[in-house]
Structure formats: structure tokens, C-alpha cells
Amino acid sequence: MCGIVGFWNYDNQPASSDLIYKMRESLHHRGPDAGAHWIEGALALGHRRLSIIDLSESANQPFHSPCGNYTLVFNGEIFNYQTFYPELKHKGHVFKTSSDTEVLLFLLMEYGLEALNRLNGFFAFAFFNRQSQELILARDRFGVKPLFYYTSDHGLYFASESKAFFAAGLTKEIEEENLDELFLYRFNAGKNSVFKNLKVLLRVLWLC
């Protein structure tokens, strides 16, 4: 289990290192082995890591492409990641780790969202293309690895757990019309949550 967090400020306001640090460290329990964040202008991405496949520091995240144009933060496990090695090596990619994170990064670079249907596993990730200034948030089909997002007047925030938003000082206000469903079923269906402005990502969110 790992944890990912991030935000993208509106109006190109510079991202706060202190803010992404607070969000990241609120999820320390999800990834006690390593923690780091990365800022590019108004965008901030953070990660807490639980090391499982590749235990080396070279597999820490945020994970950057060799060309420097792409950055990925990823929570989950791709069971069939090794099957992509021949294909990706044939396309010229050179692997520096044995992690499924690096495989996912190269797949997204080559095929974009079309790569998702080829993945066997569970995942939630944020993938940034610096050249096109596009950020993709995605999760697996069944939501085994959840991903939440919060919209405010200042920007859009995302995290593996809702507590990261409140660590960032965002308003914690109950959405009363969703309480009945929560009390009856012990969960909220679809993208709804019990908090205002906080939604569950159902599949993909594309920002640019």
C-alpha cells in the first residue's frame, strides 16, 4: 500500500512545498519506507512509498522519465508488468529499475490511456505531461485503490485518502443530503461522498 497526493492551482499560482508536504505526510501510514514530492509551477505531486517489488531508492516516487517530460505517482500493483519488457525494450526504452512503476510510466508514454485496458492489477495514479501541460488521474476498474478529488476556489486537489485534503486546510463540511445513504448502506455510491466538494474518482479525470 502506498499513498499519492497532489494539487494544481488555478491562475498559475505557484504550488506550496509546505502544503504538499502536509498532504503527503498525512498518509505516512500508507507508505513508511519513503516519501517525496515534486513541484512544477502550479502543480505539486507527492508520494508515500511502501516498498514491495523493487526495494531500491531508484524506484522511489515521484518517478520521472529519462527525457524529463513525464512524471508519475502511482499506488498499486501491476501483476503482468514483466510481460511488457520485450515490447518496451523493442521500442527503445531502457530500464533502470525492476519496478512496475517504471513499466507503467513507459506504457503511458507510448500508448496513453489505451494502456489501461492491458493492465492486470489494481492501481491509482497521476501522470503529468510537461510539454502538453496535461495531468491524467486514473484508477482501476473496481476502485480497489481509491482516489479522491476535491475542488475549491484555489484549485483541484487529489489524494488516496480524504484526510489529506483536511491536512491541507481545506474546508471539512458535511454534505447532509448524502448522510441517509451513508447511514443505511455504510458507504456512498458512485462519485458522491459525505463531504462537500469531495468526490470519488470513478475511472479517469483529464486536466489541462
Tab-separated table of C-alpha atoms in Angstrom:
chain	number	residue	atom	x	y	z
A	1	MET	CA	0.000	0.000	0.000
A	2	CYS	CA	1.276	3.446	-0.977
A	3	GLY	CA	-0.300	6.879	-0.975
A	4	ILE	CA	-0.433	9.594	-3.625
A	5	VAL	CA	-1.396	13.253	-3.268
A	6	GLY	CA	-1.288	16.383	-5.374
A	7	PHE	CA	-2.892	19.625	-6.407
A	8	TRP	CA	-2.984	22.022	-9.331
A	9	ASN	CA	-3.579	25.686	-8.516
A	10	TYR	CA	-5.811	27.832	-10.658
A	11	ASP	CA	-4.433	31.032	-12.234
A	12	ASN	CA	-0.918	29.524	-12.234
A	13	GLN	CA	-0.291	30.367	-8.604
A	14	PRO	CA	2.996	28.691	-7.537
A	15	ALA	CA	2.470	25.443	-5.635
A	16	SER	CA	3.428	25.455	-1.968
A	17	SER	CA	6.074	22.953	-0.879
A	18	ASP	CA	4.795	23.171	2.697
A	19	LEU	CA	1.256	22.332	1.583
A	20	ILE	CA	2.173	19.249	-0.461
A	21	TYR	CA	4.411	18.104	2.405
A	22	LYS	CA	1.491	18.255	4.850
A	23	MET	CA	-0.730	16.308	2.451
A	24	ARG	CA	1.981	13.722	1.816
A	25	GLU	CA	2.861	13.157	5.455
A	26	SER	CA	-0.785	12.762	6.467
A	27	LEU	CA	-0.555	9.452	4.565
A	28	HIS	CA	2.665	8.276	6.206
A	29	HIS	CA	0.885	5.149	7.466
A	30	ARG	CA	0.294	4.066	3.856
A	31	GLY	CA	3.979	4.216	2.946
A	32	PRO	CA	6.526	4.282	5.773
A	33	ASP	CA	9.544	3.417	3.588
A	34	ALA	CA	9.986	6.652	1.636
A	35	GLY	CA	8.333	9.984	0.973
A	36	ALA	CA	8.970	12.733	-1.549
A	37	HIS	CA	7.239	15.388	-3.613
A	38	TRP	CA	7.826	17.325	-6.809
A	39	ILE	CA	6.680	20.787	-7.882
A	40	GLU	CA	6.343	22.206	-11.379
A	41	GLY	CA	4.902	25.717	-11.298
A	42	ALA	CA	1.300	25.480	-10.109
A	43	LEU	CA	1.378	21.672	-9.919
A	44	ALA	CA	2.536	19.569	-6.966
A	45	LEU	CA	2.746	15.765	-6.781
A	46	GLY	CA	3.571	13.761	-3.665
A	47	HIS	CA	4.082	10.120	-2.729
A	48	ARG	CA	4.478	7.880	0.322
A	49	ARG	CA	6.011	4.508	-0.511
A	50	LEU	CA	5.646	1.010	0.836
A	51	SER	CA	8.475	-0.888	-0.894
A	52	ILE	CA	7.426	-4.289	-2.226
A	53	ILE	CA	8.817	-5.193	-5.673
A	54	ASP	CA	11.986	-3.124	-6.130
A	55	LEU	CA	13.341	-2.117	-2.720
A	56	SER	CA	15.994	0.265	-4.065
A	57	GLU	CA	15.869	4.056	-3.807
A	58	SER	CA	15.905	4.273	-7.602
A	59	ALA	CA	12.281	3.107	-7.584
A	60	ASN	CA	11.149	5.908	-5.274
A	61	GLN	CA	8.494	8.302	-6.494
A	62	PRO	CA	7.580	10.749	-7.948
A	63	PHE	CA	9.045	8.854	-10.884
A	64	HIS	CA	10.415	10.800	-13.848
A	65	SER	CA	11.016	9.698	-17.439
A	66	PRO	CA	14.602	9.763	-18.762
A	67	CYS	CA	13.642	12.631	-21.092
A	68	GLY	CA	12.285	14.644	-18.172
A	69	ASN	CA	8.935	15.304	-19.837
A	70	TYR	CA	6.783	12.849	-17.875
A	71	THR	CA	6.216	12.380	-14.161
A	72	LEU	CA	4.202	9.661	-12.411
A	73	VAL	CA	2.948	8.988	-8.888
A	74	PHE	CA	1.423	5.541	-8.559
A	75	ASN	CA	-0.280	3.447	-5.911
A	76	GLY	CA	-0.980	-0.218	-6.612
A	77	GLU	CA	0.475	-3.266	-8.280
A	78	ILE	CA	0.559	-4.314	-11.947
A	79	PHE	CA	0.645	-8.115	-11.875
A	80	ASN	CA	1.561	-8.566	-15.541
A	81	TYR	CA	4.203	-5.835	-15.718
A	82	GLN	CA	7.023	-8.196	-16.671
A	83	THR	CA	5.208	-9.276	-19.849
A	84	PHE	CA	5.714	-5.763	-21.251
A	85	TYR	CA	9.523	-5.840	-21.037
A	86	PRO	CA	10.189	-7.247	-24.562
A	87	GLU	CA	7.742	-4.844	-26.200
A	88	LEU	CA	9.018	-1.762	-24.412
A	89	LYS	CA	12.682	-2.670	-24.892
A	90	HIS	CA	11.983	-3.125	-28.597
A	91	LYS	CA	10.686	0.455	-28.631
A	92	GLY	CA	13.972	1.644	-27.185
A	93	HIS	CA	13.168	2.018	-23.517
A	94	VAL	CA	15.992	1.264	-21.083
A	95	PHE	CA	15.025	0.052	-17.627
A	96	LYS	CA	16.897	1.288	-14.573
A	97	THR	CA	14.703	-0.481	-12.008
A	98	SER	CA	12.763	-3.713	-11.673
A	99	SER	CA	9.619	-1.891	-10.552
A	100	ASP	CA	6.160	-1.980	-12.095
A	101	THR	CA	6.145	1.821	-11.733
A	102	GLU	CA	8.722	2.197	-14.485
A	103	VAL	CA	6.783	-0.173	-16.745
A	104	LEU	CA	3.575	1.802	-16.192
A	105	LEU	CA	5.360	5.065	-16.963
A	106	PHE	CA	6.696	3.765	-20.291
A	107	LEU	CA	3.310	2.269	-21.224
A	108	LEU	CA	1.592	5.609	-20.629
A	109	MET	CA	4.268	7.398	-22.622
A	110	GLU	CA	3.762	5.040	-25.568
A	111	TYR	CA	0.008	4.434	-25.555
A	112	GLY	CA	-1.651	6.919	-23.242
A	113	LEU	CA	-4.938	5.791	-21.722
A	114	GLU	CA	-5.180	2.895	-24.187
A	115	ALA	CA	-2.657	1.137	-21.966
A	116	LEU	CA	-5.168	0.831	-19.128
A	117	ASN	CA	-7.116	-1.990	-20.777
A	118	ARG	CA	-3.932	-4.051	-20.946
A	119	LEU	CA	-3.159	-3.837	-17.248
A	120	ASN	CA	-3.867	-6.724	-14.907
A	121	GLY	CA	-3.833	-5.374	-11.397
A	122	PHE	CA	-5.131	-2.579	-9.206
A	123	PHE	CA	-3.943	0.980	-9.321
A	124	ALA	CA	-4.481	4.692	-8.841
A	125	PHE	CA	-2.094	7.177	-10.406
A	126	ALA	CA	-1.408	10.717	-11.587
A	127	PHE	CA	0.528	11.117	-14.835
A	128	PHE	CA	1.816	14.511	-15.963
A	129	ASN	CA	2.963	15.533	-19.440
A	130	ARG	CA	5.078	18.655	-19.079
A	131	GLN	CA	5.136	19.563	-22.768
A	132	SER	CA	1.352	19.458	-23.230
A	133	GLN	CA	0.642	20.548	-19.632
A	134	GLU	CA	-1.800	17.669	-19.174
A	135	LEU	CA	-2.467	15.787	-15.951
A	136	ILE	CA	-4.281	12.449	-16.012
A	137	LEU	CA	-5.794	10.922	-12.865
A	138	ALA	CA	-6.913	7.309	-13.173
A	139	ARG	CA	-7.850	4.293	-11.072
A	140	ASP	CA	-8.583	0.648	-11.688
A	141	ARG	CA	-11.989	-0.543	-12.846
A	142	PHE	CA	-13.236	-1.682	-9.447
A	143	GLY	CA	-11.684	1.001	-7.295
A	144	VAL	CA	-9.525	-1.398	-5.298
A	145	LYS	CA	-7.091	1.506	-4.996
A	146	PRO	CA	-9.309	4.529	-4.344
A	147	LEU	CA	-8.618	8.062	-5.468
A	148	PHE	CA	-10.477	11.148	-4.291
A	149	TYR	CA	-10.504	14.709	-5.622
A	150	TYR	CA	-11.555	17.998	-4.079
A	151	THR	CA	-12.415	21.196	-5.909
A	152	SER	CA	-12.034	24.605	-4.300
A	153	ASP	CA	-11.793	28.220	-5.397
A	154	HIS	CA	-7.996	27.858	-5.428
A	155	GLY	CA	-7.568	24.659	-7.419
A	156	LEU	CA	-8.104	20.925	-7.700
A	157	TYR	CA	-6.636	18.516	-5.156
A	158	PHE	CA	-6.389	14.717	-5.186
A	159	ALA	CA	-5.348	12.043	-2.703
A	160	SER	CA	-5.577	8.383	-1.794
A	161	GLU	CA	-7.450	9.303	1.392
A	162	SER	CA	-9.731	12.217	2.234
A	163	LYS	CA	-7.717	13.114	5.334
A	164	ALA	CA	-5.005	14.599	3.093
A	165	PHE	CA	-7.368	17.377	1.992
A	166	PHE	CA	-8.057	18.441	5.544
A	167	ALA	CA	-4.350	18.313	6.364
A	168	ALA	CA	-4.029	20.928	3.618
A	169	GLY	CA	-6.536	23.140	5.403
A	170	LEU	CA	-9.433	22.595	3.001
A	171	THR	CA	-12.927	23.046	4.400
A	172	LYS	CA	-14.348	19.964	6.115
A	173	GLU	CA	-18.090	20.307	5.732
A	174	ILE	CA	-20.727	17.561	5.739
A	175	GLU	CA	-22.892	17.056	2.637
A	176	GLU	CA	-26.117	16.432	4.540
A	177	GLU	CA	-28.093	15.052	1.601
A	178	ASN	CA	-25.643	12.117	1.423
A	179	LEU	CA	-25.929	11.168	5.094
A	180	ASP	CA	-29.005	8.941	4.733
A	181	GLU	CA	-27.259	6.753	2.173
A	182	LEU	CA	-24.145	6.514	4.337
A	183	PHE	CA	-26.083	5.508	7.442
A	184	LEU	CA	-28.209	2.984	5.539
A	185	TYR	CA	-25.512	1.267	3.456
A	186	ARG	CA	-22.342	2.391	5.299
A	187	PHE	CA	-20.983	3.888	2.060
A	188	ASN	CA	-21.888	6.440	-0.598
A	189	ALA	CA	-22.419	5.143	-4.118
A	190	GLY	CA	-20.858	6.491	-7.278
A	191	LYS	CA	-18.783	9.636	-7.054
A	192	ASN	CA	-20.621	11.040	-4.028
A	193	SER	CA	-19.034	11.414	-0.617
A	194	VAL	CA	-20.204	12.615	2.757
A	195	PHE	CA	-18.113	15.801	2.414
A	196	LYS	CA	-18.897	18.846	0.296
A	197	ASN	CA	-16.643	19.419	-2.735
A	198	LEU	CA	-15.072	15.959	-2.284
A	199	LYS	CA	-15.708	13.346	-4.966
A	200	VAL	CA	-14.614	9.778	-5.654
A	201	LEU	CA	-12.793	9.298	-8.937
A	202	LEU	CA	-14.668	6.579	-10.823
A	203	ARG	CA	-12.224	5.991	-13.673
A	204	VAL	CA	-10.336	8.880	-15.360
A	205	LEU	CA	-10.054	12.640	-14.928
A	206	TRP	CA	-8.133	14.606	-17.558
A	207	LEU	CA	-6.869	18.106	-16.695
A	208	CYS	CA	-5.068	20.597	-18.891
